[in-house]
Tab-separated table of C-alpha atoms in Angstrom:
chain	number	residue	atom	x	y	z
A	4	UNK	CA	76.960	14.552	12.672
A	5	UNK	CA	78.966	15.205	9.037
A	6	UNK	CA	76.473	16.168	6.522
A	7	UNK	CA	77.699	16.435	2.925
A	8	UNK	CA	75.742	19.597	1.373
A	9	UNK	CA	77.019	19.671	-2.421
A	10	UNK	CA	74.774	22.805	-3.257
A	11	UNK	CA	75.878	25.295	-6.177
A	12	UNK	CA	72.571	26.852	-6.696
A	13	UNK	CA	73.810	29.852	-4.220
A	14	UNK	CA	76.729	30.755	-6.283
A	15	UNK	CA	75.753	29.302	-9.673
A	16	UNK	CA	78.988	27.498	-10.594
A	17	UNK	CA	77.936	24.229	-11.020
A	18	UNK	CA	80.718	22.469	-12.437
A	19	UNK	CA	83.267	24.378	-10.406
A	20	UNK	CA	81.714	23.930	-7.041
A	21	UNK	CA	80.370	20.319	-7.864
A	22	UNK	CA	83.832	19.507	-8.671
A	23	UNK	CA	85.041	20.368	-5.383
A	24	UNK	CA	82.691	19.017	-3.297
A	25	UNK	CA	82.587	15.937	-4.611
A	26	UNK	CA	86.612	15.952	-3.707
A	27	UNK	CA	85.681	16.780	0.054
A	28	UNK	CA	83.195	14.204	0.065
A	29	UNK	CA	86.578	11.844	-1.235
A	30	UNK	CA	89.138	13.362	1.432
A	31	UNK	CA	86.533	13.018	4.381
A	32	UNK	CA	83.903	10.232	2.970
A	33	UNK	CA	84.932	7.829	5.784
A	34	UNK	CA	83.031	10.593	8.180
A	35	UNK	CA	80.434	11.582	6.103
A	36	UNK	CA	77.123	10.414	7.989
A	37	UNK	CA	74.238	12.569	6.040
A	38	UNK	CA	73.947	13.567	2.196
A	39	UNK	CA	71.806	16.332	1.218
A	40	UNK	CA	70.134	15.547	-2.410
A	41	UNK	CA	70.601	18.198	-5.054
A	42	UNK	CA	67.472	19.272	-5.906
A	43	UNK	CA	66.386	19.467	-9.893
A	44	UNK	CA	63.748	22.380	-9.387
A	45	UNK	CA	63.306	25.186	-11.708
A	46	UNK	CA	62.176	28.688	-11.178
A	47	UNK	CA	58.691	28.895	-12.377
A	48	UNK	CA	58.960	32.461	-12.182
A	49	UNK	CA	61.763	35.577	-12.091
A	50	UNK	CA	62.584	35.659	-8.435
A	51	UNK	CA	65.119	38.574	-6.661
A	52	UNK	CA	67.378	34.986	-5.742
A	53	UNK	CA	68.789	33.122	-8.499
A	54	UNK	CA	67.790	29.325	-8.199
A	55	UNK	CA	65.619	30.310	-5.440
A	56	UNK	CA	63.087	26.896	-5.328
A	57	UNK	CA	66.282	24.266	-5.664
A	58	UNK	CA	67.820	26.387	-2.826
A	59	UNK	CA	64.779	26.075	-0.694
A	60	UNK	CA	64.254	22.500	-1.140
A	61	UNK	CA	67.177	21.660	0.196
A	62	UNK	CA	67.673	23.925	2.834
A	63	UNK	CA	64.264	22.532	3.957
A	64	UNK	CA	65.895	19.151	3.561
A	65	UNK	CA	68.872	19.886	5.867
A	66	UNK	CA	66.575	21.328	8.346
A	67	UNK	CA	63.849	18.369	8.647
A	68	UNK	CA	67.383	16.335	9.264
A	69	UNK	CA	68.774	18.208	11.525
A	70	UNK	CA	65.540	18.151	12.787
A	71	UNK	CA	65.640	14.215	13.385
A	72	UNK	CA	68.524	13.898	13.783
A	73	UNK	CA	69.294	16.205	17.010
A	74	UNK	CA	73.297	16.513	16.984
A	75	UNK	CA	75.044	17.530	19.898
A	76	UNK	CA	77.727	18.659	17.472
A	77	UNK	CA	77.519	19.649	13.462
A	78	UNK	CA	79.845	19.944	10.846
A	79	UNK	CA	79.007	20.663	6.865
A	80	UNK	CA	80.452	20.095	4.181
A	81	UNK	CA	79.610	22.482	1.294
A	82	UNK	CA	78.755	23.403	-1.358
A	83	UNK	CA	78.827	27.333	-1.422
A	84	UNK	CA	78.405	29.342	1.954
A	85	UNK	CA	74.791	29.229	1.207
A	86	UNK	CA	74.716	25.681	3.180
A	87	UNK	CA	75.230	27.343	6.511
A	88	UNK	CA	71.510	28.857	7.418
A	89	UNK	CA	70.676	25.755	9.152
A	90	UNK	CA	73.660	24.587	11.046
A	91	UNK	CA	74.468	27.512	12.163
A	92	UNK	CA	70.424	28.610	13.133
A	93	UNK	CA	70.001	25.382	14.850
A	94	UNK	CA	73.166	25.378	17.171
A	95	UNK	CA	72.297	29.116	17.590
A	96	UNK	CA	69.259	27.655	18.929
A	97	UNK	CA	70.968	24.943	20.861
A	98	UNK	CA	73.856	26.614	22.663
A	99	UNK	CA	73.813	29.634	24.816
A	100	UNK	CA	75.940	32.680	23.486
A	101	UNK	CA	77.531	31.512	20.394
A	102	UNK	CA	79.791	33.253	19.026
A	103	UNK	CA	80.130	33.034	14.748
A	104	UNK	CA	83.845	32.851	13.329
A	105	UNK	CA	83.643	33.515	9.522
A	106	UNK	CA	86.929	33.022	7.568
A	107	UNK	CA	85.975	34.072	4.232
A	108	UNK	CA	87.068	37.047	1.762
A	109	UNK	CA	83.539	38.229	1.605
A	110	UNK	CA	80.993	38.992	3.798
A	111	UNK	CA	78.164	37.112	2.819
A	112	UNK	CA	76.576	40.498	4.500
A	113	UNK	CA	74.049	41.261	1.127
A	114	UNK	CA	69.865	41.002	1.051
A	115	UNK	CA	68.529	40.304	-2.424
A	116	UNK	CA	67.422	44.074	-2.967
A	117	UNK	CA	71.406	44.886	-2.269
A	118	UNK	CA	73.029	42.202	-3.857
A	119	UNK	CA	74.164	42.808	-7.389
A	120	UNK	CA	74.571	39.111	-8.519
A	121	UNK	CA	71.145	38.115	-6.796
A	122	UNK	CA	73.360	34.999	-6.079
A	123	UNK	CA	72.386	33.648	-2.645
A	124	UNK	CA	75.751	32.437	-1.405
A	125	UNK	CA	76.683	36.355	-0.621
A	126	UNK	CA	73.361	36.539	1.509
A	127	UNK	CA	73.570	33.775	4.238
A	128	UNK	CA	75.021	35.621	6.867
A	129	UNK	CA	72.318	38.288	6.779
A	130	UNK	CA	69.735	35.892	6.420
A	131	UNK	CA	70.615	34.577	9.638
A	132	UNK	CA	70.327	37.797	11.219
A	133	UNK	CA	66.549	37.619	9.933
A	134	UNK	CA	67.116	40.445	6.784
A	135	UNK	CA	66.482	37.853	3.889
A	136	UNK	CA	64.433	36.092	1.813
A	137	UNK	CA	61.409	35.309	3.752
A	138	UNK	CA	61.135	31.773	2.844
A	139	UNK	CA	64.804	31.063	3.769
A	140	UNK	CA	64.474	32.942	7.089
A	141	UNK	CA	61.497	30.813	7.883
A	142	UNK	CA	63.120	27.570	7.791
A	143	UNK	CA	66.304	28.971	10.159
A	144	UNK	CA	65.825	27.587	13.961
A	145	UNK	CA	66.277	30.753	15.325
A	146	UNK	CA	68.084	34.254	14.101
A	147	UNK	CA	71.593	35.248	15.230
A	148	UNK	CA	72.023	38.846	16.415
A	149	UNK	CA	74.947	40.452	14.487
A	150	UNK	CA	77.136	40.955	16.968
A	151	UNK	CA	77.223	37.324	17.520
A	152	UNK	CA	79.399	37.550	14.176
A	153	UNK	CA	83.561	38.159	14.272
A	154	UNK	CA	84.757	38.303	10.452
A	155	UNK	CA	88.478	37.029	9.914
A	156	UNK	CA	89.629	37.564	5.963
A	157	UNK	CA	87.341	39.769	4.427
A	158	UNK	CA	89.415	41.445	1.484
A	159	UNK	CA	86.310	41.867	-1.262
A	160	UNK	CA	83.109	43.555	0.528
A	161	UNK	CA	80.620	45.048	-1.432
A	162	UNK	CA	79.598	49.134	-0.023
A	163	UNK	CA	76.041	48.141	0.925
A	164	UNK	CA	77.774	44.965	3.380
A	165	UNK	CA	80.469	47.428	4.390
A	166	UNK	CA	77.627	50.178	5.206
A	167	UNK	CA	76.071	47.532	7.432
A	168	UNK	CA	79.283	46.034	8.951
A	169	UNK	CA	79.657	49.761	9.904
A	170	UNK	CA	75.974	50.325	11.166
A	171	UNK	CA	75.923	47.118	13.749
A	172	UNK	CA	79.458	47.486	14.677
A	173	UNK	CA	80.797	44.378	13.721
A	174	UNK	CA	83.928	42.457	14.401
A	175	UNK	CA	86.616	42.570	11.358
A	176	UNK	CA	90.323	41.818	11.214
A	177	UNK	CA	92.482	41.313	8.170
A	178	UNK	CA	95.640	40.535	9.681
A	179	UNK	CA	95.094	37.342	12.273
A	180	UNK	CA	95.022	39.711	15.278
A	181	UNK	CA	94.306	36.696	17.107
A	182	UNK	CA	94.508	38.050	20.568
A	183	UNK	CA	92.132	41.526	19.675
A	184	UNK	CA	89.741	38.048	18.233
A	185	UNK	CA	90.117	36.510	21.776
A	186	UNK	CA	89.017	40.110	24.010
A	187	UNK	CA	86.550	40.242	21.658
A	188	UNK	CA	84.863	36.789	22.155
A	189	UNK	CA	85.398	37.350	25.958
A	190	UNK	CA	84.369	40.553	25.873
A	191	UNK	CA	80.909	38.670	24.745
A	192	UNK	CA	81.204	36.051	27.247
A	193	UNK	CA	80.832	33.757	24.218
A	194	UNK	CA	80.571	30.030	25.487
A	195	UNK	CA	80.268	28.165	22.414
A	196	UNK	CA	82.001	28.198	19.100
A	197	UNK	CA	80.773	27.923	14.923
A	198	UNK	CA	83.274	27.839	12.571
A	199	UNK	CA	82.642	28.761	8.775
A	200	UNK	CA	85.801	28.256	6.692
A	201	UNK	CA	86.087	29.283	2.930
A	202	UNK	CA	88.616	28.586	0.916
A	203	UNK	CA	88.576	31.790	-0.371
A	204	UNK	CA	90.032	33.461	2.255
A	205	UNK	CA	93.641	31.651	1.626
């Protein structure tokens, strides 16, 4: 399954991000089975996530597809990072001790009372782990636990992300220390991989 997620709402650069998702969907439109819609929703009120209801809607899209759908395997095209809450919930769900590979500069590590910006594509990851907006956690499959996560790239980490990094003893190399990555996924007897890949981190 190759679901095409062209959200900007979590990182409120529309024409930026729009611009280059539309150019994966290009490259890889061949493959492409699934399109999430961009929603049109306005706040009705001041909310601690910027573009909060279009967010929701389609994260509650992806999920009743996913949903259908059932994929053995699932691979997203975003968008910002704020796409990942349900493919990587529902394989969480699906497959036995998997183990989260997130090449990114930032750590996505931030809750909406931390986060500066209030931008929800530096919040997935802790979302996930259930420490989130409460409608977004809701519509996950099922929470990771944090050390389920192994950061590769992170260069620009805000101090409340780096206090938690610190706190659940997370994973983090900066220099493609690819065999200290390898003891440490064995280490977890991890079985199954997900991949998140942002540009950024290049």
């Amino acid at each position: 399954m190759v679901v095409h997620n062209p959200q900007w709402q979590g990182a409120g650069q529309r024409e930026s991000l729009y611009a280059g998702s539309s150019t994966l969907r290009t490259f890889f439109g061949a493959l492409i089975t699934h399109e999430i819609q961009l929603s049109n929703l306005e706040e009705p009120a001041p909310h601690d996530v910027n573009h909060y209801a279009a967010i929701y809607q389609q994260t509650q899209e992806f999920r009743s597809l996913v949903s259908a759908v059932k994929p053995e395997k699932l691979f997203t095209l975003g968008g910002d990072c704020g796409v990942e809450l349900v493919p990587v919930s529902y394989l969480n769900q699906k497959y036995d001790n998997l183990g989260i590979l997130w090449f990114d500069a930032h750590a996505d590590f931030n809750t909406p009372e931390t986060s500066v910006s209030k931008n929800f594509h530096g919040m997935p990851l802790r979302t996930l782990c259930g420490e989130g907006p409460r409608g977004l956690i809701e519509l996950c499959f099922k929470k990771i636990n944090p050390k389920q996560i192994h950061f590769v790239g992170l260069r620009s980490i805000d101090p409340p992300e780096n206090d938690a990094i610190e706190n659940y003893s997370l994973f983090t190399d900066t220099v493609g220390d690819w065999q200290r990555l390898l003891h440490a996924l064995h280490e977890a007897k991890t079985k199954n991989i997900y991949v998140h890949f942002d540009v950024d981190v290049l």
